[in-house]
Amino acid sequence: MESHVCCLKDIEDVTSNSARSVQLERTKTLIEEIRALIKNNEAEYCSFWRPVLPWGGVYTIRAGQKAVSCIPLYVKINLKNTCTIDGFLMLLYVILRDNQTFRREVGLFLGKRFVEHFLYLMDSYDYTTVKILWIWDRMSKRQYRSEIHQAALEIDLFGNEHENFTKNLENLMSTMQESYCTNWCCPSRFQELLQNTININPPHELPDRDPIQSAVDEFFCPKIVLCHEYGCKGLREFSQREFCHGAPPFIILNMQMWKSEDLSYVPYHLALSDHRYSLEGATLFNREEHHYSAAFQIDGYWMHYDGLRSDNLILLNKPPELLLLSSLVYVRSHEK
């Protein structure tokens, strides 16, 4: 996948005029501006000075030249329904800027050049190019719809954020679980189960302790169940699930199956694979609007991001109520 970044040389040359003017006017990076907002805030309601990673986007790419006049031809790319990647792009930026040691680890999966280019574009407020970078470098063409409308290309990302983002993190969170059937005649006695995402199910009954930690433990723990192979009446023993490449720098818990009544408590810390993970943020899903937004922490302060709103990055005076969850994002702590 990293080789695809090479084709983005043209993207670097076709940065939007607005982004270039911002770079000339502003000397601070996006993360520095956000921290300045937090530090200087004295009001109950405070939003960022300009839209951050706004919904959609229009990107212009050089397509060639007219044969007669030698005038360059440009094609517009209109982006729609980008909320399925916007919230996670914002979270990824905060995670990588807050944890410098994570950049090398993430670069092993997404490519060093991708990580460097991604951070540069976000620092420079070039949000549309960031989205194009993710679409062209990380996503499969099967994951979005593209059509030509009046000589412009339209890319529509309507769908599920876990399909458009989480599943495109390569093997960052991949886990392996082995299983054996006690029946020697079982047609598939030995199996290896590989999974690239962490999908946890709500408990049938609320446990005595934290339901999310319990669900994570159940996802990773060994177990014995009836074998489901046709004609087999044996028992299938599952081993402890392990990360294929060691404990990842961050994890995304897919919470789509959970209802608000299942979330009696959202833990700020998780014990996982002999490591301690801390809550960094969450993505939220509005079913009526079929729209995703995100909440995240910086320096102990919570912020809410919603690309559709005019004031789309807001400093919260208290932690958000994480009820309409699509995902929870935890980062690996330095302490075990």
Short mmCIF file of C-alpha atoms in Angstrom, two decimals:
data_model
loop_
_atom_site.label_atom_id
_atom_site.label_comp_id
_atom_site.label_asym_id
_atom_site.label_seq_id
_atom_site.Cartn_x
_atom_site.Cartn_y
_atom_site.Cartn_z
CA MET A 1 0.00 0.00 0.00
CA GLU A 2 2.87 2.37 0.74
CA SER A 3 3.89 2.46 -2.90
CA HIS A 4 0.63 4.25 -3.72
CA VAL A 5 1.92 7.32 -1.91
CA CYS A 6 4.30 7.90 -4.80
CA CYS A 7 1.37 8.88 -7.01
CA LEU A 8 0.57 11.61 -4.51
CA LYS A 9 3.42 13.74 -5.84
CA ASP A 10 0.80 15.53 -7.91
CA ILE A 11 -1.29 16.09 -4.81
CA GLU A 12 1.54 17.99 -3.18
CA ASP A 13 1.74 20.26 -6.23
CA VAL A 14 -2.00 20.91 -6.38
CA THR A 15 -2.68 22.11 -2.86
CA SER A 16 -5.74 24.33 -2.69
CA ASN A 17 -5.21 28.09 -2.72
CA SER A 18 -7.05 28.50 0.56
CA ALA A 19 -4.77 26.04 2.32
CA ARG A 20 -1.68 27.77 0.94
CA SER A 21 -2.88 31.17 2.10
CA VAL A 22 -3.54 29.75 5.56
CA GLN A 23 0.01 28.41 5.67
CA LEU A 24 1.34 31.87 4.83
CA GLU A 25 -0.83 33.55 7.46
CA ARG A 26 -0.45 31.00 10.25
CA THR A 27 2.86 29.82 11.65
CA LYS A 28 1.43 27.38 14.20
CA THR A 29 0.40 23.84 13.35
CA LEU A 30 -3.16 22.67 13.92
CA ILE A 31 -2.31 20.87 17.16
CA GLU A 32 -0.52 23.97 18.47
CA GLU A 33 -3.55 26.11 17.66
CA ILE A 34 -5.86 23.67 19.45
CA ARG A 35 -3.63 23.70 22.53
CA ALA A 36 -3.58 27.50 22.46
CA LEU A 37 -7.39 27.49 22.40
CA ILE A 38 -7.46 25.23 25.48
CA LYS A 39 -4.85 27.27 27.34
CA ASN A 40 -6.48 30.65 26.71
CA ASN A 41 -10.07 29.54 27.21
CA GLU A 42 -12.06 31.26 29.94
CA ALA A 43 -15.59 30.97 28.56
CA GLU A 44 -18.03 28.10 29.09
CA TYR A 45 -18.53 27.72 25.33
CA CYS A 46 -15.49 27.92 23.11
CA SER A 47 -15.00 26.79 19.52
CA PHE A 48 -12.00 26.71 17.20
CA TRP A 49 -11.33 29.87 15.18
CA ARG A 50 -12.09 28.20 11.83
CA PRO A 51 -13.70 24.96 10.59
CA VAL A 52 -11.49 21.92 11.10
CA LEU A 53 -11.75 18.99 8.68
CA PRO A 54 -15.15 20.14 7.35
CA TRP A 55 -17.59 17.64 5.82
CA GLY A 56 -17.08 16.91 2.12
CA GLY A 57 -14.57 18.86 0.10
CA VAL A 58 -13.63 19.89 -3.44
CA TYR A 59 -10.26 18.86 -4.79
CA THR A 60 -8.74 19.95 -8.10
CA ILE A 61 -6.29 17.73 -9.92
CA ARG A 62 -4.28 18.44 -13.05
CA ALA A 63 -5.42 16.05 -15.77
CA GLY A 64 -3.26 17.08 -18.74
CA GLN A 65 -3.04 19.78 -21.42
CA LYS A 66 -4.99 20.78 -24.48
CA ALA A 67 -3.08 19.81 -27.61
CA VAL A 68 -3.53 23.18 -29.35
CA SER A 69 -3.28 25.84 -26.67
CA CYS A 70 -1.12 23.87 -24.21
CA ILE A 71 -3.40 25.13 -21.43
CA PRO A 72 -3.42 22.73 -18.47
CA LEU A 73 -6.70 20.91 -17.91
CA TYR A 74 -8.01 20.52 -14.38
CA VAL A 75 -10.63 18.13 -13.06
CA LYS A 76 -12.66 18.75 -9.93
CA ILE A 77 -13.24 15.95 -7.45
CA ASN A 78 -16.27 16.50 -5.21
CA LEU A 79 -16.25 14.54 -1.96
CA LYS A 80 -19.53 13.59 -0.27
CA ASN A 81 -20.46 11.93 3.04
CA THR A 82 -16.90 12.04 4.31
CA CYS A 83 -18.03 11.75 7.94
CA THR A 84 -17.33 8.01 7.64
CA ILE A 85 -13.60 8.84 7.74
CA ASP A 86 -13.48 12.40 9.17
CA GLY A 87 -13.83 11.55 12.86
CA PHE A 88 -11.19 8.84 12.72
CA LEU A 89 -8.80 11.07 10.75
CA MET A 90 -9.13 13.66 13.51
CA LEU A 91 -8.50 11.03 16.18
CA LEU A 92 -5.54 9.58 14.29
CA TYR A 93 -3.98 13.04 14.04
CA VAL A 94 -4.36 13.70 17.77
CA ILE A 95 -2.96 10.26 18.66
CA LEU A 96 0.11 10.62 16.44
CA ARG A 97 0.81 14.19 17.52
CA ASP A 98 0.33 13.37 21.22
CA ASN A 99 2.47 10.21 21.11
CA GLN A 100 5.59 10.65 19.01
CA THR A 101 6.78 7.09 19.63
CA PHE A 102 3.60 5.76 18.00
CA ARG A 103 4.48 7.25 14.61
CA ARG A 104 7.12 4.64 13.88
CA GLU A 105 4.83 1.81 14.97
CA VAL A 106 1.91 3.03 12.87
CA GLY A 107 4.31 3.63 9.98
CA LEU A 108 5.17 -0.07 9.95
CA PHE A 109 1.57 -0.80 8.93
CA LEU A 110 0.45 2.28 7.00
CA GLY A 111 3.85 3.26 5.60
CA LYS A 112 6.32 5.82 6.91
CA ARG A 113 5.71 8.18 3.98
CA PHE A 114 1.96 8.00 4.49
CA VAL A 115 2.28 8.96 8.17
CA GLU A 116 4.65 11.85 7.40
CA HIS A 117 2.46 13.15 4.59
CA PHE A 118 -0.70 12.80 6.67
CA LEU A 119 0.74 14.79 9.58
CA TYR A 120 2.13 17.46 7.26
CA LEU A 121 -1.24 17.99 5.58
CA MET A 122 -3.15 18.12 8.88
CA ASP A 123 -0.59 20.51 10.38
CA SER A 124 -1.05 22.70 7.30
CA TYR A 125 -4.89 22.70 7.46
CA ASP A 126 -5.07 21.03 4.03
CA TYR A 127 -8.07 18.91 4.96
CA THR A 128 -9.40 17.96 1.53
CA THR A 129 -6.00 16.62 0.47
CA VAL A 130 -5.88 14.59 3.70
CA LYS A 131 -9.14 12.90 2.71
CA ILE A 132 -7.90 12.27 -0.83
CA LEU A 133 -4.73 10.78 0.63
CA TRP A 134 -6.75 8.34 2.73
CA ILE A 135 -9.15 7.44 -0.10
CA TRP A 136 -6.48 6.83 -2.73
CA ASP A 137 -3.84 5.25 -0.52
CA ARG A 138 -5.83 3.25 2.03
CA MET A 139 -9.26 2.48 0.60
CA SER A 140 -10.28 -0.04 -2.01
CA LYS A 141 -12.36 1.22 -4.93
CA ARG A 142 -15.05 -1.22 -3.83
CA GLN A 143 -15.51 0.80 -0.63
CA TYR A 144 -16.87 3.96 -2.24
CA ARG A 145 -18.99 5.09 -5.16
CA SER A 146 -17.62 7.36 -7.87
CA GLU A 147 -19.55 8.99 -10.72
CA ILE A 148 -18.97 11.68 -13.32
CA HIS A 149 -21.25 14.72 -13.01
CA GLN A 150 -20.81 17.63 -15.44
CA ALA A 151 -17.13 16.93 -16.09
CA ALA A 152 -16.45 16.55 -12.36
CA LEU A 153 -15.72 13.35 -10.48
CA GLU A 154 -17.88 12.72 -7.43
CA ILE A 155 -16.67 10.35 -4.71
CA ASP A 156 -19.36 9.32 -2.23
CA LEU A 157 -18.24 7.73 1.05
CA PHE A 158 -21.74 7.04 2.35
CA GLY A 159 -21.67 3.89 4.45
CA ASN A 160 -20.06 2.59 7.60
CA GLU A 161 -17.00 4.17 9.22
CA HIS A 162 -15.60 0.80 10.26
CA GLU A 163 -15.68 -0.34 6.63
CA ASN A 164 -14.13 2.90 5.38
CA PHE A 165 -11.52 3.39 8.10
CA THR A 166 -11.00 0.66 10.70
CA LYS A 167 -10.69 -2.19 8.20
CA ASN A 168 -8.09 -0.20 6.25
CA LEU A 169 -5.57 -0.10 9.09
CA GLU A 170 -3.91 -3.19 7.64
CA ASN A 171 -2.82 -5.60 10.40
CA LEU A 172 -2.40 -3.00 13.14
CA MET A 173 -5.01 -4.67 15.39
CA SER A 174 -5.01 -8.16 13.88
CA THR A 175 -5.46 -11.04 16.32
CA MET A 176 -5.10 -14.81 16.06
CA GLN A 177 -7.00 -17.50 17.93
CA GLU A 178 -6.42 -21.23 17.47
CA SER A 179 -9.01 -23.92 18.07
CA TYR A 180 -9.00 -27.72 18.29
CA CYS A 181 -11.95 -30.08 18.18
CA THR A 182 -11.95 -33.00 20.63
CA ASN A 183 -13.41 -35.22 17.91
CA TRP A 184 -10.59 -36.80 15.90
CA CYS A 185 -12.98 -37.31 12.97
CA CYS A 186 -13.94 -33.63 12.75
CA PRO A 187 -13.51 -32.44 9.12
CA SER A 188 -11.83 -29.22 10.33
CA ARG A 189 -10.26 -30.31 13.57
CA PHE A 190 -7.64 -27.55 13.71
CA GLN A 191 -8.52 -23.96 12.81
CA GLU A 192 -6.78 -20.60 12.95
CA LEU A 193 -9.07 -17.61 13.26
CA LEU A 194 -7.59 -14.31 12.09
CA GLN A 195 -9.44 -11.06 12.73
CA ASN A 196 -8.30 -7.55 11.81
CA THR A 197 -10.78 -5.61 13.95
CA ILE A 198 -12.01 -5.85 17.53
CA ASN A 199 -15.78 -6.35 17.55
CA ILE A 200 -17.13 -6.78 21.05
CA ASN A 201 -20.70 -7.80 21.84
CA PRO A 202 -22.78 -6.51 24.75
CA PRO A 203 -23.34 -9.04 27.55
CA HIS A 204 -26.69 -10.84 27.74
CA GLU A 205 -26.84 -9.84 31.39
CA LEU A 206 -25.03 -6.93 32.97
CA PRO A 207 -21.98 -8.34 34.77
CA ASP A 208 -20.96 -7.39 38.28
CA ARG A 209 -18.01 -5.42 36.93
CA ASP A 210 -17.44 -3.07 33.99
CA PRO A 211 -19.36 -4.47 30.97
CA ILE A 212 -16.86 -3.21 28.38
CA GLN A 213 -13.86 -4.74 30.15
CA SER A 214 -15.87 -7.95 30.50
CA ALA A 215 -16.70 -7.96 26.78
CA VAL A 216 -13.04 -7.36 25.87
CA ASP A 217 -11.97 -10.19 28.18
CA GLU A 218 -14.52 -12.49 26.55
CA PHE A 219 -13.21 -11.60 23.09
CA PHE A 220 -9.65 -12.56 24.06
CA CYS A 221 -10.15 -15.35 26.59
CA PRO A 222 -9.97 -19.12 25.91
CA LYS A 223 -13.27 -21.00 25.82
CA ILE A 224 -14.89 -24.34 25.05
CA VAL A 225 -18.04 -24.56 22.90
CA LEU A 226 -19.87 -27.17 20.86
CA CYS A 227 -18.25 -27.73 17.48
CA HIS A 228 -20.40 -26.34 14.65
CA GLU A 229 -18.84 -28.38 11.86
CA TYR A 230 -21.46 -30.43 10.00
CA GLY A 231 -21.94 -33.87 11.52
CA CYS A 232 -19.48 -33.24 14.36
CA LYS A 233 -20.56 -33.70 17.97
CA GLY A 234 -17.26 -32.82 19.60
CA LEU A 235 -16.21 -29.86 21.71
CA ARG A 236 -14.10 -27.09 20.25
CA GLU A 237 -11.42 -25.60 22.48
CA PHE A 238 -10.33 -22.04 21.69
CA SER A 239 -6.95 -20.77 22.82
CA GLN A 240 -6.21 -17.34 24.25
CA ARG A 241 -6.52 -14.77 21.47
CA GLU A 242 -3.24 -12.94 20.83
CA PHE A 243 -2.22 -9.89 18.82
CA CYS A 244 -0.30 -11.01 15.75
CA HIS A 245 2.24 -8.18 15.94
CA GLY A 246 2.30 -7.38 19.64
CA ALA A 247 0.16 -4.90 21.54
CA PRO A 248 -0.79 -2.11 19.08
CA PRO A 249 -0.24 1.59 19.91
CA PHE A 250 -4.01 2.13 19.89
CA ILE A 251 -7.12 0.02 19.58
CA ILE A 252 -10.56 0.73 18.17
CA LEU A 253 -13.45 -1.12 19.78
CA ASN A 254 -16.38 -1.56 17.42
CA MET A 255 -19.40 -0.67 19.57
CA GLN A 256 -22.11 -0.78 16.90
CA MET A 257 -23.96 -3.64 18.57
CA TRP A 258 -24.27 -1.79 21.89
CA LYS A 259 -27.30 0.21 22.96
CA SER A 260 -27.23 3.14 25.35
CA GLU A 261 -28.82 1.03 28.10
CA ASP A 262 -25.89 -1.42 27.82
CA LEU A 263 -23.42 1.35 28.59
CA SER A 264 -23.81 1.78 32.30
CA TYR A 265 -20.17 2.79 32.47
CA VAL A 266 -17.42 3.63 29.97
CA PRO A 267 -14.03 2.82 31.50
CA TYR A 268 -11.17 5.28 31.20
CA HIS A 269 -8.71 2.40 31.39
CA LEU A 270 -8.65 -1.12 29.94
CA ALA A 271 -6.43 -4.08 30.75
CA LEU A 272 -5.54 -5.82 27.52
CA SER A 273 -2.78 -8.19 26.47
CA ASP A 274 -0.70 -7.46 29.59
CA HIS A 275 -0.90 -3.75 28.80
CA ARG A 276 -2.88 -0.84 30.12
CA TYR A 277 -4.86 1.25 27.63
CA SER A 278 -6.35 4.69 28.30
CA LEU A 279 -9.43 6.23 26.71
CA GLU A 280 -8.45 8.72 24.01
CA GLY A 281 -11.77 9.33 22.31
CA ALA A 282 -14.86 7.95 20.64
CA THR A 283 -16.88 8.21 17.47
CA LEU A 284 -20.61 8.81 17.74
CA PHE A 285 -23.40 7.89 15.33
CA ASN A 286 -26.63 9.80 14.79
CA ARG A 287 -29.04 7.28 13.28
CA GLU A 288 -31.60 9.88 12.20
CA GLU A 289 -29.07 11.83 10.14
CA HIS A 290 -26.88 8.79 9.40
CA HIS A 291 -23.98 10.96 10.48
CA TYR A 292 -20.78 10.36 12.44
CA SER A 293 -19.01 12.76 14.78
CA ALA A 294 -16.20 12.33 17.31
CA ALA A 295 -15.05 13.29 20.79
CA PHE A 296 -11.47 13.19 22.02
CA GLN A 297 -9.12 14.35 24.75
CA ILE A 298 -6.16 16.71 24.54
CA ASP A 299 -4.16 17.49 27.69
CA GLY A 300 -7.04 16.27 29.85
CA TYR A 301 -9.67 18.44 28.12
CA TRP A 302 -12.50 16.98 26.06
CA MET A 303 -13.38 18.31 22.61
CA HIS A 304 -16.25 17.48 20.26
CA TYR A 305 -15.76 17.40 16.50
CA ASP A 306 -18.59 17.43 13.96
CA GLY A 307 -17.63 18.20 10.38
CA LEU A 308 -21.18 19.24 9.41
CA ARG A 309 -21.42 22.13 11.87
CA SER A 310 -20.09 25.64 11.26
CA ASP A 311 -18.42 25.62 14.70
CA ASN A 312 -17.24 22.08 14.24
CA LEU A 313 -14.55 21.79 16.93
CA ILE A 314 -15.83 22.70 20.39
CA LEU A 315 -14.09 22.65 23.75
CA LEU A 316 -16.35 20.91 26.27
CA ASN A 317 -16.57 22.00 29.89
CA LYS A 318 -17.26 18.42 30.99
CA PRO A 319 -16.74 14.91 29.57
CA PRO A 320 -19.31 14.02 26.88
CA GLU A 321 -22.10 11.52 27.42
CA LEU A 322 -20.95 8.63 25.25
CA LEU A 323 -24.37 7.15 24.52
CA LEU A 324 -24.66 6.91 20.72
CA LEU A 325 -21.37 5.10 20.38
CA SER A 326 -19.96 3.73 17.16
CA SER A 327 -16.49 3.10 18.55
CA LEU A 328 -14.21 3.65 21.52
CA VAL A 329 -10.55 4.47 20.94
CA TYR A 330 -7.90 3.60 23.54
CA VAL A 331 -4.16 4.31 23.40
CA ARG A 332 -1.48 2.14 24.98
CA SER A 333 -0.14 3.58 28.22
CA HIS A 334 3.55 3.62 29.05
CA GLU A 335 2.86 1.74 32.26
CA LYS A 336 1.75 -1.89 32.17
#
